[in-house]
Amino acid sequence: MFNLVLFGPPGSGKGTQSARIVERYQLKHISTGDIFRKEMDAKTALGLKAKSYVEKGNLVPDELVVDLVMNFLDQHGDERGFIFDGFPRTIRQAEILRTELFERGQTIKLMIDLKVPEAELLERMRKRGKKSGRADDQDEDILQNRLKIYRDSTEPVISFYTKHHKHYEIDGVGTVDEVFNRISSVIEQFI
Ligand code: AMP
């Protein structure tokens, strides 16, 4: 199996690029953010638990996220591989993912880290908020909080993958095609 972590701050293009990667390499996409939004819309027990965190732009507790991801992996065991989009977002999540994959005889092959300057991230999220109506993209305080949480809790995940020699930094500025071409040239060294 070919498992890939697509990493980057909010607004760096993980969702857009995941769709392209899925199309070309037939991997199974898992976006924890998309799952939380769906569960919240459907008002499930998980959605209700996640709501107060997602709405403020805070991280959902690790246990909830990890359970959700592991259930997803167990339901899709026959895939060619997974793209993890928006997960792991803490060192703890990265450690658990590593252990759980190991127990399933698997590993993360590479972590692609999309680099985009903060001013552009903010601009992209504001635009997305207007277009999609996504509430956490429309409030300036929440946007700033998400970037702060990224810097404080999520960015350290880079060092986890650097230590395991899996971290690849990609310039996330440019057209969707330009960024995708950069990503594919890394994937093709490994797949
Ligand atoms: P995203 O669509 O990836 O930006 O995620 C939207 C929101 O879902 C985040 O701001 C968090 O509240 C929550 N979320 C998504 N993925 C995670 C994760 N791996 N750990 C904790 N919270 C998450």
PDB file of N, CA, C and O in Angstrom, residues 74-141:
ATOM      1  N   ASP A  74     -10.141   0.608   8.828  1.00  0.00           N
ATOM      2  CA  ASP A  74     -10.621  -0.765   8.935  1.00  0.00           C
ATOM      3  C   ASP A  74     -11.755  -1.055   7.963  1.00  0.00           C
ATOM      4  O   ASP A  74     -11.951  -2.193   7.538  1.00  0.00           O
ATOM      5  N   GLN A  75     -12.481   0.003   7.588  1.00  0.00           N
ATOM      6  CA  GLN A  75     -13.576  -0.201   6.627  1.00  0.00           C
ATOM      7  C   GLN A  75     -13.089  -0.197   5.172  1.00  0.00           C
ATOM      8  O   GLN A  75     -13.826  -0.545   4.277  1.00  0.00           O
ATOM      9  N   HIS A  76     -11.851   0.270   4.955  1.00  0.00           N
ATOM     10  CA  HIS A  76     -11.354   0.385   3.580  1.00  0.00           C
ATOM     11  C   HIS A  76     -10.005  -0.334   3.433  1.00  0.00           C
ATOM     12  O   HIS A  76      -9.074   0.203   2.854  1.00  0.00           O
ATOM     13  N   GLY A  77      -9.941  -1.552   3.964  1.00  0.00           N
ATOM     14  CA  GLY A  77      -8.663  -2.269   4.004  1.00  0.00           C
ATOM     15  C   GLY A  77      -8.140  -2.699   2.641  1.00  0.00           C
ATOM     16  O   GLY A  77      -6.969  -3.041   2.508  1.00  0.00           O
ATOM     17  N   ASP A  78      -9.008  -2.682   1.616  1.00  0.00           N
ATOM     18  CA  ASP A  78      -8.591  -3.234   0.325  1.00  0.00           C
ATOM     19  C   ASP A  78      -8.136  -2.169  -0.673  1.00  0.00           C
ATOM     20  O   ASP A  78      -8.076  -2.399  -1.862  1.00  0.00           O
ATOM     21  N   GLU A  79      -7.814  -0.984  -0.178  1.00  0.00           N
ATOM     22  CA  GLU A  79      -7.424   0.109  -1.082  1.00  0.00           C
ATOM     23  C   GLU A  79      -5.949  -0.022  -1.498  1.00  0.00           C
ATOM     24  O   GLU A  79      -5.182  -0.740  -0.872  1.00  0.00           O
ATOM     25  N   ARG A  80      -5.572   0.745  -2.557  1.00  0.00           N
ATOM     26  CA  ARG A  80      -4.150   0.785  -2.975  1.00  0.00           C
ATOM     27  C   ARG A  80      -3.311   1.597  -2.009  1.00  0.00           C
ATOM     28  O   ARG A  80      -2.087   1.506  -1.999  1.00  0.00           O
ATOM     29  N   GLY A  81      -3.990   2.430  -1.239  1.00  0.00           N
ATOM     30  CA  GLY A  81      -3.285   3.277  -0.276  1.00  0.00           C
ATOM     31  C   GLY A  81      -4.177   4.447   0.093  1.00  0.00           C
ATOM     32  O   GLY A  81      -5.251   4.620  -0.490  1.00  0.00           O
ATOM     33  N   PHE A  82      -3.748   5.225   1.066  1.00  0.00           N
ATOM     34  CA  PHE A  82      -4.561   6.334   1.576  1.00  0.00           C
ATOM     35  C   PHE A  82      -3.822   7.659   1.450  1.00  0.00           C
ATOM     36  O   PHE A  82      -2.599   7.713   1.591  1.00  0.00           O
ATOM     37  N   ILE A  83      -4.612   8.726   1.220  1.00  0.00           N
ATOM     38  CA  ILE A  83      -4.084  10.086   1.384  1.00  0.00           C
ATOM     39  C   ILE A  83      -4.700  10.622   2.658  1.00  0.00           C
ATOM     40  O   ILE A  83      -5.926  10.754   2.751  1.00  0.00           O
ATOM     41  N   PHE A  84      -3.873  10.938   3.611  1.00  0.00           N
ATOM     42  CA  PHE A  84      -4.351  11.534   4.855  1.00  0.00           C
ATOM     43  C   PHE A  84      -4.287  13.049   4.698  1.00  0.00           C
ATOM     44  O   PHE A  84      -3.201  13.613   4.519  1.00  0.00           O
ATOM     45  N   ASP A  85      -5.452  13.679   4.744  1.00  0.00           N
ATOM     46  CA  ASP A  85      -5.566  15.129   4.494  1.00  0.00           C
ATOM     47  C   ASP A  85      -6.110  15.779   5.770  1.00  0.00           C
ATOM     48  O   ASP A  85      -7.237  15.511   6.186  1.00  0.00           O
ATOM     49  N   GLY A  86      -5.267  16.594   6.422  1.00  0.00           N
ATOM     50  CA  GLY A  86      -5.704  17.223   7.675  1.00  0.00           C
ATOM     51  C   GLY A  86      -5.464  16.339   8.888  1.00  0.00           C
ATOM     52  O   GLY A  86      -5.945  16.631   9.974  1.00  0.00           O
ATOM     53  N   PHE A  87      -4.751  15.273   8.712  1.00  0.00           N
ATOM     54  CA  PHE A  87      -4.405  14.330   9.780  1.00  0.00           C
ATOM     55  C   PHE A  87      -3.056  13.707   9.430  1.00  0.00           C
ATOM     56  O   PHE A  87      -2.879  13.344   8.275  1.00  0.00           O
ATOM     57  N   PRO A  88      -2.124  13.572  10.350  1.00  0.00           N
ATOM     58  CA  PRO A  88      -2.153  13.985  11.746  1.00  0.00           C
ATOM     59  C   PRO A  88      -1.904  15.486  11.922  1.00  0.00           C
ATOM     60  O   PRO A  88      -1.201  16.097  11.133  1.00  0.00           O
ATOM     61  N   ARG A  89      -2.492  16.049  12.967  1.00  0.00           N
ATOM     62  CA  ARG A  89      -2.365  17.479  13.247  1.00  0.00           C
ATOM     63  C   ARG A  89      -1.685  17.741  14.580  1.00  0.00           C
ATOM     64  O   ARG A  89      -1.523  18.883  14.973  1.00  0.00           O
ATOM     65  N   THR A  90      -1.314  16.687  15.290  1.00  0.00           N
ATOM     66  CA  THR A  90      -0.516  16.827  16.517  1.00  0.00           C
ATOM     67  C   THR A  90       0.519  15.700  16.494  1.00  0.00           C
ATOM     68  O   THR A  90       0.336  14.691  15.780  1.00  0.00           O
ATOM     69  N   ILE A  91       1.575  15.895  17.286  1.00  0.00           N
ATOM     70  CA  ILE A  91       2.607  14.845  17.359  1.00  0.00           C
ATOM     71  C   ILE A  91       1.966  13.546  17.862  1.00  0.00           C
ATOM     72  O   ILE A  91       2.261  12.470  17.364  1.00  0.00           O
ATOM     73  N   ARG A  92       1.070  13.676  18.835  1.00  0.00           N
ATOM     74  CA  ARG A  92       0.403  12.494  19.396  1.00  0.00           C
ATOM     75  C   ARG A  92      -0.352  11.726  18.292  1.00  0.00           C
ATOM     76  O   ARG A  92      -0.271  10.507  18.209  1.00  0.00           O
ATOM     77  N   GLN A  93      -1.067  12.463  17.447  1.00  0.00           N
ATOM     78  CA  GLN A  93      -1.780  11.805  16.339  1.00  0.00           C
ATOM     79  C   GLN A  93      -0.791  11.094  15.408  1.00  0.00           C
ATOM     80  O   GLN A  93      -1.052   9.990  14.929  1.00  0.00           O
ATOM     81  N   ALA A  94       0.355  11.748  15.161  1.00  0.00           N
ATOM     82  CA  ALA A  94       1.353  11.150  14.257  1.00  0.00           C
ATOM     83  C   ALA A  94       1.911   9.865  14.857  1.00  0.00           C
ATOM     84  O   ALA A  94       2.098   8.858  14.155  1.00  0.00           O
ATOM     85  N   GLU A  95       2.131   9.884  16.173  1.00  0.00           N
ATOM     86  CA  GLU A  95       2.667   8.683  16.840  1.00  0.00           C
ATOM     87  C   GLU A  95       1.657   7.545  16.788  1.00  0.00           C
ATOM     88  O   GLU A  95       2.010   6.406  16.477  1.00  0.00           O
ATOM     89  N   ILE A  96       0.390   7.891  17.068  1.00  0.00           N
ATOM     90  CA  ILE A  96      -0.636   6.830  17.063  1.00  0.00           C
ATOM     91  C   ILE A  96      -0.805   6.273  15.647  1.00  0.00           C
ATOM     92  O   ILE A  96      -0.906   5.065  15.455  1.00  0.00           O
ATOM     93  N   LEU A  97      -0.797   7.162  14.663  1.00  0.00           N
ATOM     94  CA  LEU A  97      -0.946   6.697  13.278  1.00  0.00           C
ATOM     95  C   LEU A  97       0.173   5.714  12.937  1.00  0.00           C
ATOM     96  O   LEU A  97      -0.056   4.663  12.338  1.00  0.00           O
ATOM     97  N   ARG A  98       1.372   6.064  13.327  1.00  0.00           N
ATOM     98  CA  ARG A  98       2.518   5.203  13.027  1.00  0.00           C
ATOM     99  C   ARG A  98       2.325   3.812  13.660  1.00  0.00           C
ATOM    100  O   ARG A  98       2.502   2.783  13.002  1.00  0.00           O
ATOM    101  N   THR A  99       1.936   3.798  14.943  1.00  0.00           N
ATOM    102  CA  THR A  99       1.763   2.522  15.643  1.00  0.00           C
ATOM    103  C   THR A  99       0.631   1.706  15.032  1.00  0.00           C
ATOM    104  O   THR A  99       0.772   0.505  14.790  1.00  0.00           O
ATOM    105  N   GLU A 100      -0.482   2.375  14.769  1.00  0.00           N
ATOM    106  CA  GLU A 100      -1.647   1.655  14.237  1.00  0.00           C
ATOM    107  C   GLU A 100      -1.369   1.100  12.840  1.00  0.00           C
ATOM    108  O   GLU A 100      -1.796   0.002  12.512  1.00  0.00           O
ATOM    109  N   LEU A 101      -0.653   1.873  12.033  1.00  0.00           N
ATOM    110  CA  LEU A 101      -0.328   1.369  10.688  1.00  0.00           C
ATOM    111  C   LEU A 101       0.626   0.190  10.806  1.00  0.00           C
ATOM    112  O   LEU A 101       0.496  -0.817  10.104  1.00  0.00           O
ATOM    113  N   PHE A 102       1.594   0.317  11.699  1.00  0.00           N
ATOM    114  CA  PHE A 102       2.576  -0.747  11.914  1.00  0.00           C
ATOM    115  C   PHE A 102       1.857  -2.056  12.268  1.00  0.00           C
ATOM    116  O   PHE A 102       2.173  -3.117  11.733  1.00  0.00           O
ATOM    117  N   GLU A 103       0.850  -1.944  13.154  1.00  0.00           N
ATOM    118  CA  GLU A 103       0.101  -3.138  13.560  1.00  0.00           C
ATOM    119  C   GLU A 103      -0.667  -3.751  12.389  1.00  0.00           C
ATOM    120  O   GLU A 103      -1.004  -4.919  12.406  1.00  0.00           O
ATOM    121  N   ARG A 104      -0.939  -2.932  11.372  1.00  0.00           N
ATOM    122  CA  ARG A 104      -1.642  -3.435  10.189  1.00  0.00           C
ATOM    123  C   ARG A 104      -0.639  -3.775   9.077  1.00  0.00           C
ATOM    124  O   ARG A 104      -1.023  -3.962   7.932  1.00  0.00           O
ATOM    125  N   GLY A 105       0.647  -3.823   9.419  1.00  0.00           N
ATOM    126  CA  GLY A 105       1.696  -4.150   8.445  1.00  0.00           C
ATOM    127  C   GLY A 105       1.930  -3.052   7.431  1.00  0.00           C
ATOM    128  O   GLY A 105       2.346  -3.302   6.301  1.00  0.00           O
ATOM    129  N   GLN A 106       1.638  -1.814   7.832  1.00  0.00           N
ATOM    130  CA  GLN A 106       1.763  -0.696   6.887  1.00  0.00           C
ATOM    131  C   GLN A 106       2.589   0.444   7.455  1.00  0.00           C
ATOM    132  O   GLN A 106       2.922   0.447   8.635  1.00  0.00           O
ATOM    133  N   THR A 107       2.836   1.423   6.581  1.00  0.00           N
ATOM    134  CA  THR A 107       3.611   2.576   7.006  1.00  0.00           C
ATOM    135  C   THR A 107       3.222   3.801   6.165  1.00  0.00           C
ATOM    136  O   THR A 107       2.556   3.646   5.147  1.00  0.00           O
ATOM    137  N   ILE A 108       3.630   4.983   6.623  1.00  0.00           N
ATOM    138  CA  ILE A 108       3.503   6.188   5.780  1.00  0.00           C
ATOM    139  C   ILE A 108       4.744   6.234   4.894  1.00  0.00           C
ATOM    140  O   ILE A 108       5.866   6.173   5.398  1.00  0.00           O
ATOM    141  N   LYS A 109       4.524   6.332   3.573  1.00  0.00           N
ATOM    142  CA  LYS A 109       5.680   6.368   2.674  1.00  0.00           C
ATOM    143  C   LYS A 109       6.278   7.766   2.616  1.00  0.00           C
ATOM    144  O   LYS A 109       7.489   7.921   2.580  1.00  0.00           O
ATOM    145  N   LEU A 110       5.425   8.783   2.545  1.00  0.00           N
ATOM    146  CA  LEU A 110       5.960  10.133   2.554  1.00  0.00           C
ATOM    147  C   LEU A 110       4.947  11.150   3.046  1.00  0.00           C
ATOM    148  O   LEU A 110       3.741  10.907   3.007  1.00  0.00           O
ATOM    149  N   MET A 111       5.509  12.262   3.511  1.00  0.00           N
ATOM    150  CA  MET A 111       4.691  13.368   3.996  1.00  0.00           C
ATOM    151  C   MET A 111       5.033  14.568   3.119  1.00  0.00           C
ATOM    152  O   MET A 111       6.192  14.966   3.048  1.00  0.00           O
ATOM    153  N   ILE A 112       4.010  15.067   2.417  1.00  0.00           N
ATOM    154  CA  ILE A 112       4.206  16.216   1.544  1.00  0.00           C
ATOM    155  C   ILE A 112       3.687  17.451   2.261  1.00  0.00           C
ATOM    156  O   ILE A 112       2.534  17.491   2.690  1.00  0.00           O
ATOM    157  N   ASP A 113       4.565  18.421   2.398  1.00  0.00           N
ATOM    158  CA  ASP A 113       4.308  19.602   3.231  1.00  0.00           C
ATOM    159  C   ASP A 113       4.173  20.826   2.321  1.00  0.00           C
ATOM    160  O   ASP A 113       5.157  21.268   1.728  1.00  0.00           O
ATOM    161  N   LEU A 114       2.949  21.327   2.187  1.00  0.00           N
ATOM    162  CA  LEU A 114       2.699  22.461   1.292  1.00  0.00           C
ATOM    163  C   LEU A 114       3.017  23.772   2.006  1.00  0.00           C
ATOM    164  O   LEU A 114       2.426  24.073   3.040  1.00  0.00           O
ATOM    165  N   LYS A 115       3.932  24.525   1.437  1.00  0.00           N
ATOM    166  CA  LYS A 115       4.332  25.804   2.028  1.00  0.00           C
ATOM    167  C   LYS A 115       3.651  26.965   1.306  1.00  0.00           C
ATOM    168  O   LYS A 115       3.810  27.114   0.085  1.00  0.00           O
ATOM    169  N   VAL A 116       2.903  27.762   2.074  1.00  0.00           N
ATOM    170  CA  VAL A 116       2.231  28.951   1.517  1.00  0.00           C
ATOM    171  C   VAL A 116       2.339  30.060   2.563  1.00  0.00           C
ATOM    172  O   VAL A 116       2.089  29.814   3.745  1.00  0.00           O
ATOM    173  N   PRO A 117       2.732  31.286   2.160  1.00  0.00           N
ATOM    174  CA  PRO A 117       2.836  32.373   3.139  1.00  0.00           C
ATOM    175  C   PRO A 117       1.484  32.707   3.780  1.00  0.00           C
ATOM    176  O   PRO A 117       0.438  32.568   3.132  1.00  0.00           O
ATOM    177  N   GLU A 118       1.543  33.168   5.043  1.00  0.00           N
ATOM    178  CA  GLU A 118       0.296  33.398   5.799  1.00  0.00           C
ATOM    179  C   GLU A 118      -0.667  34.368   5.122  1.00  0.00           C
ATOM    180  O   GLU A 118      -1.874  34.177   5.164  1.00  0.00           O
ATOM    181  N   ALA A 119      -0.115  35.441   4.518  1.00  0.00           N
ATOM    182  CA  ALA A 119      -1.006  36.430   3.893  1.00  0.00           C
ATOM    183  C   ALA A 119      -1.840  35.754   2.803  1.00  0.00           C
ATOM    184  O   ALA A 119      -3.038  36.017   2.656  1.00  0.00           O
ATOM    185  N   GLU A 120      -1.209  34.856   2.055  1.00  0.00           N
ATOM    186  CA  GLU A 120      -1.952  34.170   0.993  1.00  0.00           C
ATOM    187  C   GLU A 120      -2.950  33.151   1.570  1.00  0.00           C
ATOM    188  O   GLU A 120      -4.044  32.967   1.042  1.00  0.00           O
ATOM    189  N   LEU A 121      -2.568  32.507   2.668  1.00  0.00           N
ATOM    190  CA  LEU A 121      -3.498  31.550   3.307  1.00  0.00           C
ATOM    191  C   LEU A 121      -4.782  32.272   3.709  1.00  0.00           C
ATOM    192  O   LEU A 121      -5.890  31.788   3.460  1.00  0.00           O
ATOM    193  N   LEU A 122      -4.600  33.434   4.344  1.00  0.00           N
ATOM    194  CA  LEU A 122      -5.763  34.197   4.807  1.00  0.00           C
ATOM    195  C   LEU A 122      -6.647  34.588   3.633  1.00  0.00           C
ATOM    196  O   LEU A 122      -7.871  34.453   3.673  1.00  0.00           O
ATOM    197  N   GLU A 123      -6.005  35.048   2.569  1.00  0.00           N
ATOM    198  CA  GLU A 123      -6.757  35.470   1.387  1.00  0.00           C
ATOM    199  C   GLU A 123      -7.556  34.295   0.811  1.00  0.00           C
ATOM    200  O   GLU A 123      -8.734  34.412   0.491  1.00  0.00           O
ATOM    201  N   ARG A 124      -6.899  33.132   0.710  1.00  0.00           N
ATOM    202  CA  ARG A 124      -7.575  31.954   0.146  1.00  0.00           C
ATOM    203  C   ARG A 124      -8.749  31.521   1.027  1.00  0.00           C
ATOM    204  O   ARG A 124      -9.809  31.146   0.535  1.00  0.00           O
ATOM    205  N   MET A 125      -8.541  31.544   2.358  1.00  0.00           N
ATOM    206  CA  MET A 125      -9.620  31.091   3.249  1.00  0.00           C
ATOM    207  C   MET A 125     -10.807  32.050   3.201  1.00  0.00           C
ATOM    208  O   MET A 125     -11.964  31.617   3.197  1.00  0.00           O
ATOM    209  N   ARG A 126     -10.523  33.358   3.141  1.00  0.00           N
ATOM    210  CA  ARG A 126     -11.633  34.337   3.063  1.00  0.00           C
ATOM    211  C   ARG A 126     -12.433  34.104   1.790  1.00  0.00           C
ATOM    212  O   ARG A 126     -13.662  34.129   1.801  1.00  0.00           O
ATOM    213  N   LYS A 127     -11.725  33.851   0.692  1.00  0.00           N
ATOM    214  CA  LYS A 127     -12.385  33.601  -0.592  1.00  0.00           C
ATOM    215  C   LYS A 127     -13.238  32.335  -0.508  1.00  0.00           C
ATOM    216  O   LYS A 127     -14.390  32.302  -0.935  1.00  0.00           O
ATOM    217  N   ARG A 128     -12.653  31.279   0.072  1.00  0.00           N
ATOM    218  CA  ARG A 128     -13.372  30.010   0.212  1.00  0.00           C
ATOM    219  C   ARG A 128     -14.610  30.200   1.089  1.00  0.00           C
ATOM    220  O   ARG A 128     -15.670  29.642   0.816  1.00  0.00           O
ATOM    221  N   GLY A 129     -14.472  30.996   2.158  1.00  0.00           N
ATOM    222  CA  GLY A 129     -15.598  31.263   3.057  1.00  0.00           C
ATOM    223  C   GLY A 129     -16.763  31.895   2.323  1.00  0.00           C
ATOM    224  O   GLY A 129     -17.925  31.532   2.526  1.00  0.00           O
ATOM    225  N   LYS A 130     -16.434  32.836   1.432  1.00  0.00           N
ATOM    226  CA  LYS A 130     -17.499  33.525   0.679  1.00  0.00           C
ATOM    227  C   LYS A 130     -18.181  32.564  -0.270  1.00  0.00           C
ATOM    228  O   LYS A 130     -19.395  32.574  -0.440  1.00  0.00           O
ATOM    229  N   LYS A 131     -17.382  31.712  -0.919  1.00  0.00           N
ATOM    230  CA  LYS A 131     -17.901  30.820  -1.944  1.00  0.00           C
ATOM    231  C   LYS A 131     -18.679  29.647  -1.346  1.00  0.00           C
ATOM    232  O   LYS A 131     -19.752  29.290  -1.812  1.00  0.00           O
ATOM    233  N   SER A 132     -18.099  29.045  -0.309  1.00  0.00           N
ATOM    234  CA  SER A 132     -18.681  27.791   0.203  1.00  0.00           C
ATOM    235  C   SER A 132     -19.610  28.023   1.389  1.00  0.00           C
ATOM    236  O   SER A 132     -20.368  27.139   1.765  1.00  0.00           O
ATOM    237  N   GLY A 133     -19.494  29.193   2.012  1.00  0.00           N
ATOM    238  CA  GLY A 133     -20.307  29.428   3.207  1.00  0.00           C
ATOM    239  C   GLY A 133     -19.739  28.753   4.437  1.00  0.00           C
ATOM    240  O   GLY A 133     -20.348  28.742   5.502  1.00  0.00           O
ATOM    241  N   ARG A 134     -18.541  28.177   4.304  1.00  0.00           N
ATOM    242  CA  ARG A 134     -17.932  27.477   5.447  1.00  0.00           C
ATOM    243  C   ARG A 134     -17.704  28.468   6.593  1.00  0.00           C
ATOM    244  O   ARG A 134     -16.957  29.438   6.450  1.00  0.00           O
ATOM    245  N   ALA A 135     -18.356  28.200   7.737  1.00  0.00           N
ATOM    246  CA  ALA A 135     -18.408  29.198   8.809  1.00  0.00           C
ATOM    247  C   ALA A 135     -17.027  29.524   9.370  1.00  0.00           C
ATOM    248  O   ALA A 135     -16.723  30.684   9.649  1.00  0.00           O
ATOM    249  N   ASP A 136     -16.162  28.494   9.517  1.00  0.00           N
ATOM    250  CA  ASP A 136     -14.854  28.754  10.142  1.00  0.00           C
ATOM    251  C   ASP A 136     -13.895  29.490   9.200  1.00  0.00           C
ATOM    252  O   ASP A 136     -12.793  29.848   9.590  1.00  0.00           O
ATOM    253  N   ASP A 137     -14.320  29.703   7.944  1.00  0.00           N
ATOM    254  CA  ASP A 137     -13.522  30.497   7.003  1.00  0.00           C
ATOM    255  C   ASP A 137     -13.997  31.952   6.950  1.00  0.00           C
ATOM    256  O   ASP A 137     -13.440  32.759   6.216  1.00  0.00           O
ATOM    257  N   GLN A 138     -15.065  32.269   7.692  1.00  0.00           N
ATOM    258  CA  GLN A 138     -15.662  33.592   7.501  1.00  0.00           C
ATOM    259  C   GLN A 138     -15.415  34.571   8.641  1.00  0.00           C
ATOM    260  O   GLN A 138     -15.704  35.740   8.510  1.00  0.00           O
ATOM    261  N   ASP A 139     -14.887  34.093   9.735  1.00  0.00           N
ATOM    262  CA  ASP A 139     -14.714  34.945  10.906  1.00  0.00           C
ATOM    263  C   ASP A 139     -13.214  35.181  11.122  1.00  0.00           C
ATOM    264  O   ASP A 139     -12.435  34.227  11.244  1.00  0.00           O
ATOM    265  N   GLU A 140     -12.818  36.457  11.129  1.00  0.00           N
ATOM    266  CA  GLU A 140     -11.386  36.801  11.202  1.00  0.00           C
ATOM    267  C   GLU A 140     -10.709  36.216  12.440  1.00  0.00           C
ATOM    268  O   GLU A 140      -9.577  35.737  12.373  1.00  0.00           O
ATOM    269  N   ASP A 141     -11.401  36.245  13.600  1.00  0.00           N
ATOM    270  CA  ASP A 141     -10.781  35.714  14.826  1.00  0.00           C
ATOM    271  C   ASP A 141     -10.538  34.207  14.702  1.00  0.00           C
ATOM    272  O   ASP A 141      -9.518  33.690  15.150  1.00  0.00           O
TER     273      ASP A 141
END
